[in-house]
Amino acid sequence: MIPLFREAVVSLGADAGVFMSCLRDDATRTSFRSLWACDPAWAADYAFHRRYEHDPWLRYASSEAEPTRSNHLICSSPEEIAFMRAAAEHGFASALIAPAPSSVGLSRVAVLCLGSTDPERFEGEKYPQVRVLSRALSMELHYAIAKFMREELLRGASLTEADLHLLRCEAAGHSSKVIGAAMNLEAKTIDSRFQRINAKLGAPDRRTSSRIARLYGLL
């Protein structure tokens, strides 16, 4: 996927590109997936300094759906100012930020960032076209990575169709008694099955398991 991503970034007139997908499984777990078509030093700097904790690109994508230019972002903290300076040093003197809206709200945030060493690269008459194409690319990448993460979870957790059926019932608000009656099983049997599902997903309870499954597009 990286070679294709690099090709797409160049075709849009950018010198560099980063795509990030942030999935908040629950209050304590956050999963990141990213594609980097830029100076490798920026990827290393981003991870080492935990830039994702004060990333104005991600912050913008968490509340907005329209692509914008980085010089239109207002930094909300000294850490975000430091982020922008570091990004500029690594090929993002100018940047176009293209969020990929999600159906699960703030639990999943994805954003494409196109960058250039030219401070005015994303100005001028070509900007409207690049803006539209960057949004399309962001959505396509979002879909591809979400699909990969969904398949990865299915394989890693060894979830069965029977497990998914129970999680759908939980998402619908059905109690163990109701589920058991529909399946001709005792409520305690349903509870035991949910305990196994929770263990597979590393979740503390069935509600969290259902939420994780929904975030990954399994329900």
Tab-separated table of N, CA and C in Angstrom, residues 153-168 183 193-194 196-197 200-201 213 218-219:
chain	number	residue	atom	x	y	z
A	153	LEU	N	-8.762	-8.002	13.690
A	153	LEU	CA	-9.432	-8.315	14.950
A	153	LEU	C	-10.119	-9.676	14.888
A	154	LEU	N	-10.776	-9.967	13.772
A	154	LEU	CA	-11.455	-11.252	13.625
A	154	LEU	C	-10.471	-12.409	13.747
A	155	ARG	N	-9.305	-12.251	13.095
A	155	ARG	CA	-8.306	-13.318	13.155
A	155	ARG	C	-7.680	-13.408	14.543
A	156	GLY	N	-7.285	-12.267	15.086
A	156	GLY	CA	-6.577	-12.262	16.363
A	156	GLY	C	-7.425	-12.727	17.528
A	157	ALA	N	-8.703	-12.364	17.521
A	157	ALA	CA	-9.588	-12.720	18.631
A	157	ALA	C	-10.326	-14.033	18.379
A	158	SER	N	-10.214	-14.557	17.155
A	158	SER	CA	-10.900	-15.815	16.793
A	158	SER	C	-12.400	-15.733	17.078
A	159	LEU	N	-13.003	-14.634	16.712
A	159	LEU	CA	-14.435	-14.461	16.918
A	159	LEU	C	-15.218	-15.303	15.911
A	160	THR	N	-16.234	-15.971	16.394
A	160	THR	CA	-17.082	-16.794	15.546
A	160	THR	C	-18.362	-16.048	15.216
A	161	GLU	N	-19.129	-16.584	14.290
A	161	GLU	CA	-20.415	-15.980	13.955
A	161	GLU	C	-21.356	-16.014	15.153
A	162	ALA	N	-21.235	-17.077	15.968
A	162	ALA	CA	-22.055	-17.167	17.179
A	162	ALA	C	-21.684	-16.050	18.162
A	163	ASP	N	-20.378	-15.740	18.243
A	163	ASP	CA	-19.936	-14.634	19.102
A	163	ASP	C	-20.525	-13.322	18.610
A	164	LEU	N	-20.467	-13.108	17.313
A	164	LEU	CA	-20.974	-11.861	16.749
A	164	LEU	C	-22.479	-11.737	16.953
A	165	HIS	N	-23.175	-12.863	16.893
A	165	HIS	CA	-24.628	-12.836	17.131
A	165	HIS	C	-24.922	-12.360	18.549
A	166	LEU	N	-24.178	-12.872	19.522
A	166	LEU	CA	-24.384	-12.445	20.907
A	166	LEU	C	-24.056	-10.969	21.086
A	167	LEU	N	-22.999	-10.504	20.415
A	167	LEU	CA	-22.623	-9.094	20.518
A	167	LEU	C	-23.685	-8.192	19.890
A	168	ARG	N	-24.327	-8.671	18.823
A	168	ARG	CA	-25.412	-7.898	18.222
A	168	ARG	C	-26.600	-7.816	19.181
A	183	MET	N	-32.760	-18.482	22.258
A	183	MET	CA	-31.858	-19.552	21.814
A	183	MET	C	-32.112	-20.862	22.545
A	193	ARG	N	-20.875	-17.516	27.941
A	193	ARG	CA	-20.405	-17.256	26.576
A	193	ARG	C	-19.887	-15.823	26.440
A	194	PHE	N	-20.553	-14.894	27.081
A	194	PHE	CA	-20.085	-13.511	27.048
A	194	PHE	C	-18.732	-13.377	27.755
A	196	ARG	N	-16.391	-15.560	27.787
A	196	ARG	CA	-15.378	-16.037	26.836
A	196	ARG	C	-15.101	-14.980	25.768
A	197	ILE	N	-16.167	-14.330	25.326
A	197	ILE	CA	-15.995	-13.269	24.323
A	197	ILE	C	-15.174	-12.121	24.916
A	200	LYS	N	-11.590	-12.959	24.861
A	200	LYS	CA	-11.030	-12.885	23.510
A	200	LYS	C	-10.668	-11.452	23.133
A	201	LEU	N	-11.523	-10.517	23.541
A	201	LEU	CA	-11.336	-9.110	23.165
A	201	LEU	C	-10.565	-8.310	24.217
A	213	ALA	N	-16.576	-4.223	19.103
A	213	ALA	CA	-17.014	-4.851	17.857
A	213	ALA	C	-17.664	-3.842	16.924
A	218	LEU	N	-17.814	-4.641	13.014
A	218	LEU	CA	-18.230	-6.039	13.010
A	218	LEU	C	-19.725	-6.212	13.220
A	219	LEU	N	-20.399	-5.176	13.688
A	219	LEU	CA	-21.838	-5.267	13.962
A	219	LEU	C	-22.640	-4.413	12.988
